[in-house]
Short mmCIF file of C-alpha atoms in Angstrom, two decimals:
data_model
loop_
_atom_site.label_atom_id
_atom_site.label_comp_id
_atom_site.label_asym_id
_atom_site.label_seq_id
_atom_site.Cartn_x
_atom_site.Cartn_y
_atom_site.Cartn_z
CA MET A 332 4.25 14.66 37.07
CA ALA A 333 0.48 15.18 37.13
CA ALA A 334 0.89 18.71 38.47
CA TYR A 335 3.45 19.51 35.75
CA VAL A 336 1.13 18.20 33.02
CA LEU A 337 -1.74 20.26 34.41
CA ARG A 338 0.39 23.43 34.42
CA ARG A 339 1.49 22.78 30.84
CA VAL A 340 -2.12 22.25 29.73
CA LEU A 341 -3.21 25.48 31.40
CA LEU A 342 -0.28 27.31 29.78
CA MET A 343 -1.49 26.18 26.37
CA ILE A 344 -4.55 28.43 26.66
CA PRO A 345 -2.75 31.84 26.77
CA THR A 346 -0.13 30.59 24.31
CA LEU A 347 -2.75 29.59 21.76
CA PHE A 348 -4.75 32.76 22.36
CA GLY A 349 -1.65 34.96 21.92
CA ILE A 350 -0.63 33.29 18.66
CA MET A 351 -4.13 33.66 17.21
CA LEU A 352 -4.39 37.27 18.37
CA LEU A 353 -1.02 38.23 16.91
CA THR A 354 -1.87 36.63 13.57
CA PHE A 355 -5.29 38.26 13.51
CA VAL A 356 -3.78 41.72 14.14
CA VAL A 357 -1.17 41.23 11.42
CA VAL A 358 -3.88 40.21 8.95
CA GLN A 359 -5.74 43.46 9.61
CA PHE A 360 -2.84 45.39 8.05
CA THR A 361 -2.28 43.00 5.16
CA PRO A 362 -3.58 44.44 1.87
CA GLY A 363 -5.79 42.48 -0.45
CA GLY A 364 -8.48 40.90 1.71
CA PRO A 365 -11.24 38.61 0.41
CA ILE A 366 -13.45 41.51 -0.65
CA GLU A 367 -10.62 42.92 -2.76
CA GLN A 368 -10.24 39.42 -4.21
CA ILE A 369 -13.91 39.37 -5.18
CA LEU A 370 -13.70 42.85 -6.71
CA ALA A 371 -10.62 41.84 -8.70
CA GLU A 372 -12.46 38.74 -9.88
CA ILE A 373 -15.38 40.85 -11.03
CA LYS A 374 -13.09 43.18 -12.96
CA GLY A 375 -11.03 40.31 -14.38
CA THR A 376 -7.78 41.30 -12.70
CA ALA A 377 -7.61 38.56 -10.02
CA VAL A 378 -4.47 36.47 -9.67
CA GLY A 379 -5.05 33.49 -7.38
CA ALA A 380 -3.59 30.11 -6.60
CA THR A 381 -6.66 28.20 -7.70
CA ASP A 382 -10.18 28.66 -8.99
CA ARG A 383 -11.49 30.21 -5.81
CA PHE A 384 -15.12 29.77 -6.69
CA GLY A 385 -14.79 26.00 -6.97
CA GLY A 386 -16.45 25.79 -10.35
CA GLY A 387 -18.49 28.95 -10.28
CA GLY A 388 -21.43 30.23 -8.34
CA GLU A 389 -22.15 32.83 -5.72
CA VAL A 390 -19.48 33.41 -3.10
CA GLN A 391 -20.62 32.31 0.32
CA GLY A 392 -19.76 34.26 3.43
CA ASN A 393 -18.64 32.95 6.78
CA ALA A 394 -20.22 33.73 10.13
CA THR A 395 -16.90 34.10 11.96
CA GLY A 396 -15.82 37.03 9.78
CA GLN A 397 -12.09 36.52 10.24
CA GLY A 398 -9.53 38.79 8.67
CA GLN A 399 -9.46 42.20 7.16
CA GLY A 400 -12.44 44.42 6.47
CA ALA A 401 -13.88 47.89 6.75
CA PRO A 402 -17.30 49.23 7.67
CA ALA A 403 -19.77 49.81 4.89
CA SER A 404 -19.48 53.58 5.23
CA THR A 405 -15.86 53.49 4.09
CA THR A 406 -16.09 51.21 1.10
CA SER A 407 -13.80 53.55 -0.86
CA THR A 408 -10.89 52.02 1.06
CA TYR A 409 -11.27 48.82 -0.97
CA ARG A 410 -9.08 48.70 -4.02
CA GLY A 411 -11.18 48.14 -7.12
CA ALA A 412 -14.41 49.44 -5.55
CA GLN A 413 -14.53 52.54 -7.71
CA GLY A 414 -17.55 52.55 -9.98
CA LEU A 415 -19.39 49.81 -8.10
CA ASP A 416 -22.65 50.20 -6.21
CA PRO A 417 -21.93 50.95 -2.50
CA LYS A 418 -24.88 48.71 -1.58
CA PHE A 419 -23.15 45.82 -3.35
CA ILE A 420 -19.99 46.45 -1.33
CA ALA A 421 -22.03 46.62 1.89
CA ASP A 422 -23.69 43.31 1.02
CA LEU A 423 -20.26 41.74 0.52
CA GLU A 424 -19.11 43.04 3.92
CA ARG A 425 -22.21 41.65 5.58
CA GLN A 426 -21.81 38.33 3.77
CA PHE A 427 -18.22 37.92 4.97
CA GLY A 428 -18.96 39.34 8.42
CA PHE A 429 -16.78 42.43 7.95
CA ASP A 430 -19.59 44.78 8.95
CA ARG A 431 -18.72 44.02 12.59
CA PRO A 432 -15.82 45.49 14.61
CA PRO A 433 -12.53 43.53 14.57
CA VAL A 434 -12.70 42.79 18.31
CA GLU A 435 -16.12 41.23 17.94
CA ARG A 436 -15.00 39.18 14.95
CA PHE A 437 -11.96 37.88 16.82
CA LEU A 438 -13.88 36.94 19.96
CA THR A 439 -16.58 35.22 17.90
CA MET A 440 -13.92 33.31 16.00
CA MET A 441 -12.17 32.12 19.18
CA TRP A 442 -15.48 31.09 20.78
CA ASN A 443 -16.33 29.02 17.71
CA TYR A 444 -12.86 27.49 17.63
CA LEU A 445 -13.07 26.48 21.29
CA ARG A 446 -16.10 24.42 20.25
CA PHE A 447 -14.15 23.18 17.19
CA ASP A 448 -16.54 25.00 14.88
CA PHE A 449 -14.18 26.17 12.11
CA GLY A 450 -16.80 27.45 9.69
CA GLU A 451 -16.67 27.22 5.91
CA SER A 452 -14.14 28.25 3.33
CA TYR A 453 -14.93 31.61 1.74
CA PHE A 454 -14.27 30.46 -1.79
CA ARG A 455 -14.50 26.66 -1.78
CA ARG A 456 -17.96 26.65 -0.15
CA ARG A 457 -17.05 23.64 1.99
CA PRO A 458 -16.50 23.19 5.74
CA VAL A 459 -12.89 23.76 6.72
CA VAL A 460 -12.84 20.50 8.69
CA ASP A 461 -13.82 18.56 5.56
CA LEU A 462 -11.02 20.23 3.59
CA VAL A 463 -8.40 19.43 6.24
CA ILE A 464 -9.58 15.80 6.55
CA GLU A 465 -9.48 15.46 2.77
CA LYS A 466 -5.88 16.73 2.54
CA MET A 467 -4.63 15.04 5.72
CA PRO A 468 -3.75 11.60 4.24
CA VAL A 469 -1.22 13.13 1.86
CA SER A 470 0.53 15.15 4.55
CA ILE A 471 0.46 12.32 7.09
CA SER A 472 1.93 9.95 4.51
CA LEU A 473 4.78 12.33 3.70
CA GLY A 474 5.41 13.29 7.31
CA LEU A 475 5.21 9.82 8.85
CA TRP A 476 7.32 8.02 6.27
CA THR A 477 9.88 10.82 6.11
CA THR A 478 10.26 10.85 9.90
CA LEU A 479 10.48 7.06 10.22
CA ILE A 480 12.99 6.64 7.41
CA THR A 481 15.04 9.57 8.70
CA TYR A 482 15.26 7.97 12.14
CA LEU A 483 16.05 4.53 10.69
CA ILE A 484 18.96 6.01 8.71
CA SER A 485 20.23 8.66 11.10
CA ILE A 486 20.41 6.72 14.37
CA PRO A 487 22.57 3.78 13.12
CA LEU A 488 24.68 6.16 11.03
CA GLY A 489 25.18 8.57 13.91
CA ILE A 490 26.19 5.73 16.26
CA ARG A 491 28.64 4.37 13.69
CA LYS A 492 30.15 7.81 13.18
CA ALA A 493 30.56 8.29 16.94
CA VAL A 494 32.30 4.93 17.35
CA ALA A 495 34.55 5.63 14.35
CA ASP A 496 35.08 9.31 15.15
CA GLY A 497 37.92 10.76 13.08
CA SER A 498 38.18 7.72 10.78
CA ARG A 499 37.91 7.80 7.00
CA PHE A 500 34.34 6.52 7.31
CA ASP A 501 33.47 9.45 9.56
CA VAL A 502 35.07 11.98 7.22
CA TRP A 503 33.49 10.66 4.03
CA THR A 504 30.02 10.26 5.52
CA SER A 505 30.27 13.78 6.93
CA ALA A 506 31.03 15.06 3.44
CA VAL A 507 27.99 13.23 2.04
CA ILE A 508 25.81 14.59 4.83
CA ILE A 509 26.96 18.16 4.20
CA VAL A 510 26.25 17.86 0.47
CA GLY A 511 22.83 16.34 1.13
CA TYR A 512 21.99 19.05 3.64
CA ALA A 513 23.12 21.80 1.26
CA ILE A 514 20.90 20.65 -1.62
CA PRO A 515 17.35 22.03 -1.25
CA SER A 516 14.72 19.32 -1.18
CA PHE A 517 12.82 20.81 -4.11
CA LEU A 518 15.98 20.83 -6.26
CA PHE A 519 16.69 17.23 -5.34
CA ALA A 520 13.06 16.42 -6.23
CA ILE A 521 13.54 17.89 -9.69
CA MET A 522 16.72 15.84 -10.12
CA LEU A 523 14.84 12.68 -9.16
CA ILE A 524 12.11 13.44 -11.69
CA ILE A 525 14.66 13.97 -14.45
CA LEU A 526 16.48 10.74 -13.60
CA PHE A 527 13.67 8.35 -12.65
CA ALA A 528 10.23 9.74 -13.58
CA GLY A 529 10.18 10.10 -17.33
CA GLY A 530 12.62 12.98 -17.63
CA GLU A 531 15.76 12.62 -19.70
CA TYR A 532 16.62 9.11 -18.55
CA LEU A 533 14.46 6.44 -16.83
CA ASP A 534 10.70 6.20 -16.41
CA LEU A 535 10.42 4.04 -13.30
CA PHE A 536 8.24 5.99 -10.88
CA PRO A 537 4.89 7.79 -11.19
CA LEU A 538 4.97 11.56 -11.24
CA ARG A 539 1.53 12.59 -10.01
CA GLY A 540 -0.69 11.85 -7.03
CA LEU A 541 -0.52 9.57 -4.02
CA VAL A 542 -2.13 6.62 -5.82
CA SER A 543 -2.96 5.64 -9.40
CA ASP A 544 -6.26 6.52 -11.04
CA ASP A 545 -7.41 2.88 -10.99
CA TRP A 546 -6.37 2.36 -7.36
CA ALA A 547 -9.93 1.57 -6.23
CA GLN A 548 -10.13 -1.36 -8.68
CA MET A 549 -6.88 -2.94 -7.45
CA SER A 550 -6.54 -5.77 -4.95
CA TRP A 551 -5.31 -4.79 -1.47
CA PRO A 552 -1.72 -6.02 -2.01
CA ALA A 553 -1.62 -4.10 -5.28
CA ARG A 554 -3.03 -1.00 -3.56
CA ILE A 555 -0.30 -1.09 -0.92
CA LEU A 556 2.43 -1.49 -3.51
CA ASP A 557 0.96 1.27 -5.66
CA TYR A 558 0.77 3.63 -2.65
CA LEU A 559 4.38 2.92 -1.65
CA TRP A 560 5.53 3.25 -5.27
CA HIS A 561 4.07 6.74 -5.49
CA LEU A 562 5.80 7.76 -2.24
CA VAL A 563 9.32 6.75 -3.23
CA LEU A 564 10.41 9.96 -4.97
CA PRO A 565 8.73 12.61 -2.76
CA VAL A 566 9.80 10.91 0.48
CA THR A 567 13.35 10.48 -0.83
CA ALA A 568 13.47 14.17 -1.69
CA MET A 569 12.36 15.11 1.83
CA VAL A 570 14.62 12.63 3.64
CA ILE A 571 17.79 13.79 1.90
CA GLY A 572 17.75 17.10 3.73
CA ALA A 573 16.19 15.89 6.98
CA PHE A 574 18.62 13.17 8.08
CA ALA A 575 21.72 15.39 8.32
CA THR A 576 20.73 17.20 11.52
CA LEU A 577 19.53 14.06 13.28
CA THR A 578 22.65 12.12 12.29
CA MET A 579 24.98 14.74 13.74
CA LEU A 580 22.80 15.08 16.85
CA THR A 581 23.03 11.31 17.40
CA LYS A 582 26.79 11.30 16.88
CA ASN A 583 27.41 14.20 19.25
CA SER A 584 25.11 12.70 21.90
CA PHE A 585 27.08 9.46 21.85
CA LEU A 586 30.43 11.29 21.89
CA ASP A 587 29.32 13.19 24.99
CA GLU A 588 28.56 9.93 26.79
CA ILE A 589 31.44 7.72 25.63
CA ASN A 590 34.08 9.20 27.94
CA LYS A 591 31.95 9.63 31.05
CA ALA A 592 32.84 7.90 34.31
CA TYR A 593 30.10 5.27 34.18
CA VAL A 594 31.32 4.13 30.75
CA VAL A 595 34.92 3.84 32.01
CA THR A 596 33.64 1.84 34.98
CA ALA A 597 31.66 -0.51 32.73
CA ARG A 598 34.72 -1.11 30.58
CA SER A 599 36.89 -1.73 33.62
CA LYS A 600 34.50 -4.51 34.67
CA GLY A 601 35.40 -6.36 31.49
CA LEU A 602 32.26 -5.69 29.45
CA ASP A 603 32.74 -5.85 25.69
CA GLU A 604 32.26 -2.71 23.59
CA ARG A 605 28.89 -3.80 22.26
CA SER A 606 27.49 -4.29 25.75
CA VAL A 607 28.90 -0.95 26.86
CA LEU A 608 27.55 0.82 23.79
CA TYR A 609 24.01 -0.56 23.76
CA GLY A 610 23.62 -1.53 27.42
CA HIS A 611 24.90 1.68 29.01
CA ILE A 612 25.53 4.50 26.53
CA PHE A 613 22.52 4.04 24.27
CA ARG A 614 19.83 4.87 26.82
CA ASN A 615 21.42 8.13 27.91
CA ALA A 616 22.64 9.23 24.49
CA MET A 617 19.33 8.57 22.76
CA LEU A 618 17.25 10.48 25.30
CA ILE A 619 17.16 13.71 23.29
CA VAL A 620 16.82 11.96 19.95
CA ILE A 621 13.92 9.63 20.82
CA ALA A 622 12.06 12.11 23.01
CA GLY A 623 12.15 14.61 20.15
CA PHE A 624 10.23 12.30 17.82
CA PRO A 625 6.82 14.02 18.29
CA SER A 626 8.21 17.47 17.52
CA ALA A 627 10.22 16.08 14.59
CA PHE A 628 7.09 14.51 13.15
CA ILE A 629 5.02 17.67 13.48
CA GLY A 630 7.85 19.67 11.93
CA VAL A 631 8.08 17.41 8.88
CA LEU A 632 4.31 17.10 8.65
CA PHE A 633 3.45 20.79 8.45
CA THR A 634 6.58 22.54 7.24
CA GLY A 635 8.81 22.26 4.23
CA ALA A 636 6.49 20.01 2.18
CA LEU A 637 4.83 22.72 0.09
CA LEU A 638 7.20 22.61 -2.87
CA ILE A 639 7.35 18.82 -2.76
CA GLU A 640 3.56 18.68 -2.92
CA VAL A 641 3.53 21.09 -5.85
CA ILE A 642 6.30 19.32 -7.76
CA PHE A 643 4.74 15.87 -7.38
CA SER A 644 1.12 17.08 -7.67
CA LEU A 645 0.24 15.97 -4.14
CA ASP A 646 -2.81 17.79 -2.83
CA GLY A 647 -1.91 18.03 0.86
CA LEU A 648 -2.07 20.49 3.75
CA GLY A 649 0.95 22.48 2.59
CA LEU A 650 -0.69 23.24 -0.73
CA LEU A 651 -4.01 23.97 0.99
CA GLY A 652 -2.39 26.50 3.31
CA TRP A 653 -0.53 28.21 0.50
CA GLU A 654 -3.67 28.52 -1.62
CA ALA A 655 -5.59 29.89 1.39
CA ALA A 656 -2.93 32.55 1.95
CA ILE A 657 -2.82 33.58 -1.70
CA ASN A 658 -6.61 33.65 -2.03
CA ARG A 659 -7.13 35.31 1.39
CA ASP A 660 -9.34 32.43 2.46
CA TYR A 661 -9.28 33.46 6.12
CA PRO A 662 -11.41 30.62 7.56
CA VAL A 663 -8.93 28.08 6.20
CA MET A 664 -5.92 30.16 7.27
CA PHE A 665 -7.03 30.75 10.85
CA ALA A 666 -8.61 27.33 11.41
CA THR A 667 -5.55 25.43 10.25
CA LEU A 668 -3.29 27.74 12.29
CA TYR A 669 -5.40 27.08 15.39
CA PHE A 670 -5.53 23.34 14.87
CA PHE A 671 -1.86 22.87 14.07
CA THR A 672 -0.70 25.17 16.87
CA LEU A 673 -2.82 23.21 19.33
CA LEU A 674 -1.46 19.95 17.93
CA GLY A 675 2.11 21.24 18.20
CA LEU A 676 1.61 22.25 21.85
CA ILE A 677 0.16 18.83 22.67
CA LEU A 678 3.02 17.01 20.95
CA GLY A 679 5.50 19.21 22.81
CA LEU A 680 3.95 18.04 26.06
CA LEU A 681 4.10 14.43 24.86
CA GLY A 682 7.80 14.95 24.17
CA ASP A 683 8.37 15.96 27.80
CA ILE A 684 6.40 12.93 28.97
CA MET A 685 8.58 10.71 26.79
CA TYR A 686 11.66 12.12 28.53
CA THR A 687 10.38 10.83 31.87
CA ILE A 688 9.39 7.47 30.36
CA ILE A 689 12.81 6.93 28.82
CA ASP A 690 14.67 8.18 31.89
CA PRO A 691 12.61 8.16 35.15
CA ARG A 692 15.36 10.15 36.84
CA ILE A 693 14.13 13.28 35.04
CA ASP A 694 11.69 15.17 37.23
CA PHE A 695 10.22 18.31 35.66
CA GLU A 696 8.31 19.19 38.80
CA ALA A 697 11.48 19.25 40.87
CA ARG A 698 13.22 21.42 38.27
CA GLU A 699 10.37 23.95 38.29
CA ALA A 700 10.37 24.01 42.09
#
């Protein structure tokens, strides 16, 4: 197993490098880089996700110089540069690092990232690491609670559906699952707000933020309750579309195992159904489901939460990434891509390790040989 882990770790290096390189190349051909954003701001035609200057002040450059740019001798290629002093455009290029060739910018960026030096945001004038740490609690809260609740609902429901396959319970729960899966999470979130958050009907749950404004003055029990109270609606909206796939995966995994020879043998020895189900079938059937927990968590944590964060005014990583893309804040874009890709690769490896922990008969080294 140690040799397999070492090979997977070494494989992460070209994988991460290739993803960053591909994204960097695509960005070079994407119109509307940060300099164009500055020029549009100067001329009053900018349309951004947020106040990019963070309350005003001079825009600060970034030493890594990620993203799109052109040499100072071709400043006419920037949209909105007409009528402006070429020296001003050259100063902007130098400030953002775009006066250097793309290859140099990319290699400098990767060298800094290998040392976990992610630079500063172009427009927020803050270190990228500080921004990510600031937004992380919101995304971790949504991702962790959504994943845990999804597993707590889907696994028992999937087992029950497998045992009662073809029954009325199976048919009706399948219909509910299909409806829940078909409704987009953001639409369900709006429905929850209308019903329970001061819309047309009840006003039971808070609508904004992860905690109340006076959270710091509360006692610790009150803080915990306030935090959980704020999570009810957004987590419910995310769970409703997430549990369908896991429920059906659990059901199908159990159905695949129920009629195998070892189950028939266990029954022939006189074991009751509960012992057969949880003593023999469960371990094999749940292998894929449990071992996939790390990847499921990372998927919920960093994908699909953007609209939920916007609807419930939760300032998390999804909203940060969207604002960075709209505002062409390349340090935030590339740094978060690097960090989350690396985290995803590590969690993928942890998933494989969990396979061997749950079932020692699995040997990845023998399979590769």
